[in-house]
Amino acid sequence: MGDFCLILLKTPVTSLIGFTETLLDGAKDDPQTLTSFLEIMQKDAIRLDKLIREIIQLSKDGENSYEIQTIYTEPYFQQIVQNYQPIIEKKRLTIRLIGKNEPFTTKTDILYPIIKNLIENAVQYSKSDSEIIIRYQATDDLSFSVQDFGIGIDIEDQERIFERFYRVDKARSRHSGGTGLGLAIVKDYVQLLNGTITVDSHLGTGSTFTVTIPKM
């Protein structure tokens, strides 16, 4: 149970640290960005509190207490994108959501940070005045991709970006502003849902991450 708990707790903790560092680095001087970041941090803190309470319950009864819920893809993705609207506007990014509004049943507390982290990374690594394309479908399994036209990832790094503690080159790390959440964490979440994640990326042209999650 230890590794499982570590995976679930690491994302909200890392998110809170990352957003705090970014605010201290000067983002707090922009009122719109400050408000947006604080709202995201509040949601992560609430999620962390819920995780801790569920882990305590799990330690008592030995069963996974994560609820299986049904979402509708269109508003679900729209809501996550909306969290980053101030940053999107500041970088003049165009977000294209492509897909039908279909129901999908899964453990949403695990699915949410997968989508959130991939969209957040795409926003961070995108060039100003570019676009991000998010495709999704849930006719059977849930399949979605997040495509950006940012700095891209070197082929050598692509082989290791899902490893724990592996850091891509310093230039990409600096570009992230310190709020990247780690693709190793994303992969761990995907595996908790028995899914798969792949990447197609080229330096200077951007990256596409594709995730497939089986229905429950």
XYZ file of N, CA and C in Angstrom:
648
model
N 0.820 -1.206 0.000
C 0.000 0.000 0.000
C 0.856 1.257 0.000
N 2.122 1.146 0.485
C 2.975 2.315 0.600
C 3.220 3.016 -0.713
N 3.602 2.269 -1.772
C 3.858 2.877 -3.078
C 2.595 3.499 -3.641
N 1.467 2.830 -3.469
C 0.184 3.340 -3.963
C -0.127 4.696 -3.326
N 0.051 4.787 -2.017
C -0.225 6.040 -1.313
C 0.735 7.140 -1.742
N 2.007 6.776 -1.926
C 3.000 7.763 -2.347
C 2.631 8.366 -3.690
N 2.199 7.528 -4.621
C 1.814 7.995 -5.950
C 0.654 8.984 -5.850
N -0.352 8.645 -5.064
C -1.546 9.476 -4.971
C -1.279 10.810 -4.280
N -0.377 10.816 -3.305
C -0.100 12.037 -2.555
C 0.874 12.964 -3.262
N 1.746 12.404 -4.099
C 2.843 13.183 -4.657
C 2.365 14.306 -5.578
N 1.342 14.048 -6.388
C 0.919 15.063 -7.353
C 0.386 16.338 -6.685
N -0.586 16.263 -5.759
C -1.049 17.520 -5.151
C 0.034 18.224 -4.352
N 0.922 17.462 -3.707
C 2.011 18.086 -2.950
C 2.960 18.811 -3.895
N 3.349 18.140 -4.988
C 4.249 18.747 -5.964
C 3.610 19.969 -6.602
N 2.317 19.886 -6.862
C 1.593 21.017 -7.447
C 1.618 22.221 -6.515
N 1.343 22.000 -5.245
C 1.345 23.098 -4.278
C 2.724 23.736 -4.167
N 3.762 22.916 -4.136
C 5.127 23.440 -4.069
C 5.450 24.249 -5.319
N 5.099 23.703 -6.481
C 5.410 24.367 -7.744
C 4.731 25.716 -7.888
N 3.444 25.762 -7.588
C 2.725 27.026 -7.707
C 3.213 28.039 -6.676
N 3.564 27.572 -5.472
C 4.106 28.472 -4.454
C 5.421 29.083 -4.918
N 6.307 28.257 -5.483
C 7.593 28.754 -5.980
C 7.394 29.787 -7.083
N 6.448 29.513 -7.978
C 6.200 30.437 -9.083
C 5.664 31.773 -8.574
N 4.784 31.731 -7.584
C 4.271 32.973 -6.998
C 5.389 33.769 -6.338
N 6.254 33.080 -5.610
C 7.363 33.761 -4.944
C 8.361 34.333 -5.941
N 8.436 33.725 -7.132
C 9.356 34.208 -8.165
C 8.842 35.451 -8.880
N 7.618 35.880 -8.554
C 7.122 37.115 -9.149
C 5.728 37.050 -9.728
N 5.175 35.837 -9.889
C 3.839 35.720 -10.477
C 2.776 36.381 -9.608
N 3.057 36.538 -8.315
C 2.088 37.164 -7.402
C 1.829 38.621 -7.745
N 2.715 39.234 -8.528
C 2.563 40.646 -8.877
C 1.485 40.869 -9.932
N 1.060 39.784 -10.589
C -0.026 39.864 -11.570
C -1.308 39.411 -10.870
N -2.235 40.318 -10.579
C -3.432 39.956 -9.809
C -4.230 38.808 -10.428
N -4.350 38.798 -11.751
C -5.129 37.755 -12.411
C -4.464 36.396 -12.245
N -3.134 36.354 -12.444
C -2.395 35.103 -12.271
C -2.430 34.657 -10.818
N -2.292 35.604 -9.902
C -2.327 35.292 -8.472
C -3.641 34.620 -8.095
N -4.749 35.198 -8.550
C -6.062 34.626 -8.240
C -6.206 33.235 -8.830
N -5.781 33.066 -10.083
C -5.885 31.771 -10.746
C -5.081 30.706 -10.014
N -3.834 31.046 -9.664
C -2.967 30.088 -8.977
C -3.533 29.722 -7.605
N -4.043 30.710 -6.880
C -4.594 30.438 -5.556
C -5.813 29.523 -5.643
N -6.625 29.700 -6.680
C -7.790 28.832 -6.858
C -7.356 27.397 -7.141
N -6.319 27.229 -7.982
C -5.810 25.889 -8.272
C -5.214 25.267 -7.014
N -4.461 26.065 -6.251
C -3.845 25.568 -5.022
C -4.907 25.153 -4.007
N -5.999 25.902 -3.955
C -7.083 25.543 -3.047
C -7.687 24.195 -3.429
N -7.912 23.987 -4.730
C -8.461 22.712 -5.193
C -7.510 21.564 -4.878
N -6.198 21.796 -5.078
C -5.217 20.749 -4.783
C -5.175 20.448 -3.288
N -5.306 21.482 -2.457
C -5.299 21.275 -1.007
C -6.527 20.478 -0.566
N -7.677 20.785 -1.162
C -8.904 20.037 -0.857
C -8.754 18.585 -1.286
N -8.166 18.381 -2.482
C -7.948 17.021 -2.973
C -6.965 16.267 -2.079
N -5.930 16.963 -1.606
C -4.951 16.340 -0.721
C -5.606 15.920 0.592
N -6.448 16.782 1.128
C -7.163 16.451 2.360
C -8.029 15.211 2.171
N -8.698 15.139 1.028
C -9.551 13.984 0.740
C -8.721 12.715 0.608
N -7.564 12.828 -0.062
C -6.689 11.670 -0.217
C -6.209 11.156 1.132
N -5.814 12.065 2.001
C -5.320 11.661 3.319
C -6.406 10.928 4.095
N -7.626 11.466 4.054
C -8.728 10.819 4.766
C -9.033 9.443 4.187
N -8.939 9.313 2.853
C -9.214 8.024 2.226
C -8.107 7.015 2.517
N -6.863 7.491 2.588
C -5.751 6.596 2.910
C -5.882 6.085 4.342
N -6.319 6.960 5.247
C -6.555 6.528 6.627
C -7.626 5.448 6.660
N -8.688 5.659 5.889
C -9.751 4.667 5.825
C -9.243 3.376 5.200
N -8.420 3.508 4.177
C -7.862 2.340 3.502
C -7.016 1.517 4.459
N -6.252 2.193 5.306
C -5.404 1.476 6.260
C -6.239 0.732 7.293
N -7.477 1.196 7.502
C -8.352 0.549 8.478
C -9.044 -0.683 7.907
N -9.529 -0.562 6.680
C -10.326 -1.673 6.149
C -9.638 -2.455 5.047
N -8.457 -1.959 4.576
C -7.699 -2.715 3.577
C -8.312 -2.717 2.203
N -9.270 -1.825 1.935
C -9.927 -1.783 0.639
C -9.746 -0.411 0.014
N -9.680 -0.383 -1.314
C -9.570 0.882 -2.039
C -10.930 1.570 -2.035
N -10.993 2.773 -1.456
C -12.274 3.454 -1.292
C -12.548 4.488 -2.377
N -11.751 4.526 -3.428
C -11.968 5.520 -4.474
C -13.253 5.227 -5.225
N -14.081 6.260 -5.311
C -15.385 6.095 -5.931
C -15.272 5.972 -7.443
N -16.107 5.129 -7.991
C -16.236 5.021 -9.442
C -17.416 5.900 -9.847
N -17.138 6.889 -10.699
C -18.158 7.855 -11.084
C -18.226 7.976 -12.604
N -19.338 8.492 -13.078
C -19.509 8.731 -14.512
C -19.325 10.216 -14.803
N -18.460 10.509 -15.766
C -18.240 11.889 -16.202
C -18.770 12.046 -17.619
N -18.904 13.280 -18.055
C -19.182 13.585 -19.458
C -17.984 14.347 -19.994
N -17.414 13.832 -21.066
C -16.090 14.264 -21.510
C -15.985 15.755 -21.809
N -16.963 16.319 -22.499
C -16.835 17.722 -22.924
C -16.723 18.688 -21.749
N -17.667 18.712 -20.809
C -17.525 19.642 -19.684
C -16.346 19.299 -18.781
N -15.979 18.026 -18.718
C -14.864 17.615 -17.860
C -13.561 18.230 -18.350
N -13.296 18.117 -19.655
C -12.082 18.705 -20.220
C -12.151 20.229 -20.193
N -13.327 20.786 -20.478
C -13.479 22.243 -20.460
C -13.172 22.820 -19.083
N -13.624 22.139 -18.040
C -13.404 22.619 -16.679
C -11.915 22.668 -16.347
N -11.175 21.641 -16.758
C -9.740 21.607 -16.463
C -9.013 22.704 -17.234
N -9.363 22.892 -18.496
C -8.747 23.956 -19.296
C -9.012 25.315 -18.662
N -10.217 25.507 -18.138
C -10.602 26.794 -17.560
C -9.694 27.196 -16.401
N -9.123 26.215 -15.701
C -8.218 26.517 -14.589
C -7.021 27.348 -15.032
N -6.636 27.205 -16.296
C -5.423 27.858 -16.792
C -5.719 29.034 -17.715
N -6.963 29.538 -17.673
C -7.364 30.596 -18.590
C -6.495 31.850 -18.495
N -6.124 32.318 -17.295
C -5.256 33.508 -17.237
C -3.913 33.305 -17.934
N -3.318 32.133 -17.769
C -2.039 31.860 -18.423
C -2.237 31.733 -19.929
N -3.335 31.081 -20.319
C -3.649 30.926 -21.739
C -3.804 32.293 -22.401
N -4.509 33.195 -21.733
C -4.711 34.538 -22.283
C -3.402 35.318 -22.317
N -2.599 35.164 -21.283
C -1.330 35.888 -21.223
C -0.402 35.477 -22.359
N -0.405 34.188 -22.717
C 0.451 33.690 -23.798
C -0.263 33.718 -25.151
N -1.522 34.171 -25.129
C -2.333 34.267 -26.355
C -2.421 32.909 -27.056
N -2.716 31.882 -26.265
C -2.830 30.532 -26.801
C -4.257 30.269 -27.274
N -4.379 29.455 -28.301
C -5.682 28.991 -28.768
C -5.841 27.534 -28.357
N -6.915 27.224 -27.639
C -7.173 25.856 -27.192
C -8.302 25.270 -28.031
N -8.029 24.158 -28.691
C -9.049 23.478 -29.501
C -9.416 22.162 -28.832
N -10.677 22.029 -28.467
C -11.198 20.789 -27.892
C -11.987 20.061 -28.965
N -11.553 18.861 -29.304
C -12.158 18.112 -30.401
C -12.672 16.776 -29.870
N -13.972 16.573 -29.930
C -14.545 15.310 -29.478
C -16.020 15.464 -29.181
N -16.696 14.336 -29.030
C -18.109 14.330 -28.693
C -18.278 14.269 -27.180
N -19.406 14.778 -26.719
C -19.713 14.741 -25.291
C -20.293 13.376 -24.949
N -19.432 12.496 -24.433
C -19.830 11.116 -24.167
C -19.590 10.770 -22.697
N -20.400 9.870 -22.141
C -20.193 9.453 -20.753
C -19.053 8.444 -20.647
N -18.368 8.480 -19.506
C -17.306 7.505 -19.243
C -17.242 7.273 -17.744
N -17.162 6.010 -17.360
C -17.162 5.633 -15.952
C -15.771 5.196 -15.518
N -15.258 5.837 -14.459
C -13.904 5.537 -13.988
C -13.732 6.079 -12.572
N -12.529 5.936 -12.029
C -12.180 6.546 -10.740
C -11.696 7.964 -11.033
N -12.581 8.916 -10.880
C -12.295 10.280 -11.337
C -11.193 10.966 -10.527
N -11.022 10.582 -9.269
C -9.960 11.202 -8.470
C -8.572 10.838 -8.985
N -8.483 9.762 -9.753
C -7.209 9.379 -10.361
C -7.111 9.924 -11.783
N -8.228 9.942 -12.509
C -8.220 10.448 -13.882
C -7.925 11.944 -13.935
N -8.507 12.707 -13.016
C -8.393 14.175 -13.057
C -6.946 14.664 -13.117
N -6.051 14.222 -12.214
C -4.675 14.736 -12.276
C -3.911 14.317 -13.521
N -4.305 13.222 -14.163
C -3.655 12.828 -15.420
C -3.891 13.911 -16.465
N -5.164 14.250 -16.662
C -5.522 15.259 -17.654
C -4.958 16.620 -17.255
N -5.098 16.971 -15.992
C -4.638 18.263 -15.487
C -3.145 18.451 -15.734
N -2.351 17.450 -15.413
C -0.900 17.569 -15.557
C -0.477 17.704 -17.010
N -1.110 16.938 -17.896
C -0.742 16.999 -19.313
C -1.129 18.346 -19.922
N -2.289 18.860 -19.559
C -2.698 20.174 -20.061
C -1.796 21.262 -19.489
N -1.472 21.155 -18.215
C -0.597 22.150 -17.590
C 0.768 22.186 -18.271
N 1.336 21.014 -18.526
C 2.635 20.965 -19.196
C 2.559 21.552 -20.599
N 1.459 21.261 -21.314
C 1.301 21.794 -22.667
C 1.244 23.318 -22.647
N 0.528 23.878 -21.684
C 0.442 25.334 -21.563
C 1.812 25.925 -21.260
N 2.552 25.297 -20.376
C 3.859 25.811 -19.985
C 4.862 25.778 -21.127
N 4.875 24.697 -21.889
C 5.904 24.524 -22.909
C 5.506 25.083 -24.271
N 4.278 25.576 -24.401
C 3.833 26.134 -25.676
C 4.444 27.510 -25.917
N 4.730 27.788 -27.176
C 5.193 29.117 -27.557
C 4.005 30.075 -27.544
N 4.255 31.336 -27.282
C 3.191 32.336 -27.333
C 2.586 32.386 -28.732
N 1.284 32.674 -28.790
C 0.552 32.780 -30.061
C 0.473 31.457 -30.812
N 0.572 30.338 -30.095
C 0.420 29.028 -30.733
C -0.876 28.390 -30.241
N -1.093 27.134 -30.574
C -2.321 26.478 -30.160
C -2.031 25.142 -29.488
N -3.006 24.695 -28.729
C -2.974 23.379 -28.102
C -4.229 22.649 -28.552
N -4.057 21.424 -29.017
C -5.185 20.636 -29.510
C -5.415 19.464 -28.562
N -6.629 19.376 -28.038
C -6.997 18.296 -27.125
C -8.109 17.482 -27.786
N -7.815 16.234 -28.071
C -8.790 15.335 -28.699
C -9.225 14.281 -27.687
N -10.497 13.905 -27.723
C -10.974 12.883 -26.791
C -12.150 12.123 -27.393
N -12.268 10.864 -27.011
C -13.422 10.055 -27.382
C -13.607 8.962 -26.333
N -14.856 8.605 -26.086
C -15.151 7.599 -25.068
C -16.236 6.657 -25.555
N -16.141 6.269 -26.820
C -17.128 5.352 -27.375
C -17.051 3.985 -26.711
N -15.875 3.596 -26.273
C -15.676 2.367 -25.508
C -14.727 2.702 -24.365
N -13.437 2.548 -24.605
C -12.449 3.062 -23.664
C -12.339 4.579 -23.840
N -11.740 5.249 -22.868
C -11.466 6.678 -23.005
C -10.090 6.848 -23.630
N -10.043 7.542 -24.748
C -8.778 7.843 -25.414
C -8.702 9.351 -25.618
N -7.600 9.949 -25.181
C -7.444 11.388 -25.389
C -5.983 11.724 -25.626
N -5.764 12.834 -26.323
C -4.403 13.294 -26.602
C -4.320 14.791 -26.353
N -3.139 15.235 -25.934
C -2.859 16.654 -25.721
C -1.658 17.003 -26.588
N -1.889 17.865 -27.569
C -0.845 18.228 -28.538
C -0.491 19.702 -28.397
N 0.805 19.974 -28.225
C 1.264 21.359 -28.209
C 2.280 21.572 -29.323
N 2.560 22.820 -29.609
C 3.525 23.174 -30.652
C 4.655 23.981 -30.020
N 5.149 23.442 -28.905
C 6.171 24.119 -28.131
C 7.573 23.659 -28.449
N 8.409 23.563 -27.399
C 9.838 23.321 -27.597
C 10.163 21.873 -27.913
N 9.251 20.948 -27.615
C 9.495 19.553 -27.942
C 10.466 18.868 -26.988
N 10.648 17.560 -27.196
C 11.517 16.744 -26.350
C 12.464 15.962 -27.244
N 13.738 15.990 -26.919
C 14.739 15.267 -27.692
C 14.452 13.768 -27.663
N 14.761 13.079 -28.758
C 14.485 11.650 -28.881
C 15.147 10.855 -27.764
N 16.337 11.272 -27.338
C 17.031 10.561 -26.266
C 16.294 10.701 -24.937
N 15.720 11.869 -24.701
C 14.966 12.081 -23.469
C 13.637 11.344 -23.485
N 13.053 11.164 -24.671
C 11.758 10.504 -24.761
C 11.797 9.093 -24.207
N 12.947 8.456 -24.283
C 13.076 7.089 -23.798
C 13.048 7.015 -22.276
N 13.223 8.176 -21.610
C 13.357 8.144 -20.150
C 12.432 9.115 -19.408
N 11.628 9.879 -20.133
C 10.838 10.918 -19.459
C 9.820 10.359 -18.468
N 9.462 9.081 -18.605
C 8.496 8.501 -17.678
C 9.163 7.841 -16.474
N 10.493 7.934 -16.404
C 11.199 7.369 -15.262
C 11.114 8.324 -14.075
N 11.050 7.764 -12.899
C 11.038 8.590 -11.696
C 12.385 9.289 -11.526
N 12.325 10.550 -11.124
C 13.480 11.388 -10.814
C 14.297 11.775 -12.041
N 13.878 11.368 -13.253
C 14.634 11.769 -14.445
C 14.213 13.169 -14.845
N 15.207 14.035 -15.091
C 14.941 15.406 -15.505
C 15.439 15.610 -16.925
N 14.576 16.209 -17.739
C 14.958 16.546 -19.102
C 15.982 17.669 -19.031
N 16.611 18.013 -20.158
C 17.691 19.002 -20.176
C 17.312 20.293 -19.467
N 18.325 21.016 -19.004
C 18.115 22.206 -18.181
C 17.315 23.288 -18.894
N 17.492 23.407 -20.210
C 16.756 24.445 -20.944
C 15.256 24.219 -20.824
N 14.828 22.958 -20.952
C 13.402 22.668 -20.826
C 12.940 22.876 -19.390
N 13.779 22.522 -18.425
C 13.415 22.699 -17.024
C 13.228 24.172 -16.697
N 14.117 25.028 -17.190
C 13.982 26.461 -16.947
C 12.717 27.004 -17.589
N 12.399 26.470 -18.773
C 11.235 26.948 -19.513
C 9.941 26.661 -18.762
N 9.955 25.641 -17.914
C 8.732 25.237 -17.229
C 8.337 26.181 -16.114
N 9.277 27.016 -15.648
C 8.955 27.914 -14.552
C 8.829 27.220 -13.216
N 9.235 25.953 -13.146
C 9.249 25.235 -11.886
C 7.937 24.592 -11.498
N 6.918 24.637 -12.379
C 5.625 24.093 -11.993
C 5.269 22.810 -12.731
N 6.191 22.212 -13.473
C 5.925 20.934 -14.110
C 5.691 19.862 -13.064
N 4.797 18.937 -13.334
C 4.394 17.983 -12.309
C 5.012 16.605 -12.477
N 5.760 16.370 -13.542
C 6.448 15.105 -13.638
C 5.664 14.051 -14.390
N 6.202 13.636 -15.523
C 5.521 12.636 -16.335
C 5.567 11.255 -15.700
N 6.543 11.023 -14.812
C 6.580 9.746 -14.102
C 5.334 9.589 -13.232
N 4.904 10.692 -12.624
C 3.702 10.660 -11.791
C 2.476 10.391 -12.655
N 2.418 11.049 -13.809
C 1.298 10.837 -14.726
C 1.211 9.370 -15.123
N 2.348 8.780 -15.468
C 2.350 7.375 -15.878
C 1.884 6.475 -14.744
N 2.305 6.782 -13.519
C 1.861 5.984 -12.373
C 0.343 6.024 -12.238
N -0.237 7.189 -12.405
C -1.694 7.314 -12.338
C -2.365 6.522 -13.460
N -1.821 6.631 -14.662
C -2.379 5.895 -15.799
C -2.363 4.396 -15.518
N -1.272 3.917 -14.961
C -1.158 2.491 -14.665
C -2.125 2.067 -13.567
N -2.410 2.963 -12.621
C -3.397 2.649 -11.591
C -4.771 2.386 -12.204
N -5.032 2.990 -13.365
C -6.300 2.784 -14.072
C -6.160 1.751 -15.184
N -5.029 1.011 -15.183
C -4.765 -0.033 -16.187
C -4.723 0.530 -17.604
N -4.256 1.767 -17.728
C -4.191 2.413 -19.033
C -2.792 2.455 -19.609
N -2.653 3.159 -20.725
C -1.362 3.327 -21.393
C -1.160 4.797 -21.745
N 0.111 5.209 -21.838
C 0.450 6.567 -22.261
C 1.636 6.503 -23.205
N 1.576 7.275 -24.288
C 2.665 7.332 -25.260
C 2.967 8.786 -25.590
N 4.141 9.016 -26.170
C 4.531 10.369 -26.550
C 5.090 10.363 -27.963
N 4.757 11.395 -28.720
C 5.334 11.641 -30.043
C 5.807 13.088 -30.028
N 7.127 13.295 -30.087
C 7.653 14.646 -29.922
C 8.870 14.867 -30.798
N 9.027 16.136 -31.226
C 10.182 16.525 -32.038
C 10.648 17.893 -31.563
N 11.948 18.049 -31.400
C 12.503 19.314 -30.935
C 12.092 20.460 -31.854
N 11.592 21.523 -31.261
C 11.234 22.708 -32.017
C 9.857 22.694 -32.631
N 9.168 21.543 -32.596
C 7.840 21.468 -33.219
C 6.737 21.065 -32.249
N 7.088 20.541 -31.081
C 6.066 20.232 -30.093
C 5.947 18.769 -29.739
N 4.945 18.477 -28.907
C 4.755 17.128 -28.369
C 3.280 16.757 -28.361
N 3.019 15.456 -28.514
C 1.669 14.923 -28.379
C 1.704 13.745 -27.417
N 0.949 13.854 -26.336
C 0.820 12.756 -25.379
C -0.558 12.128 -25.556
N -0.587 10.808 -25.684
C -1.834 10.085 -25.911
C -2.060 9.082 -24.788
N -3.249 9.116 -24.219
C -3.595 8.241 -23.094
C -4.840 7.435 -23.451
N -4.824 6.155 -23.097
C -5.998 5.302 -23.250
C -6.310 4.656 -21.906
N -7.562 4.805 -21.457
C -7.999 4.264 -20.176
C -9.180 3.328 -20.417
N -9.095 2.065 -19.982
C -10.237 1.163 -20.161
C -11.397 1.542 -19.246
N -12.602 1.311 -19.725
C -13.774 1.626 -18.904
C -13.918 0.601 -17.785
N -14.643 0.978 -16.749
C -14.857 0.099 -15.596
C -16.283 -0.436 -15.597
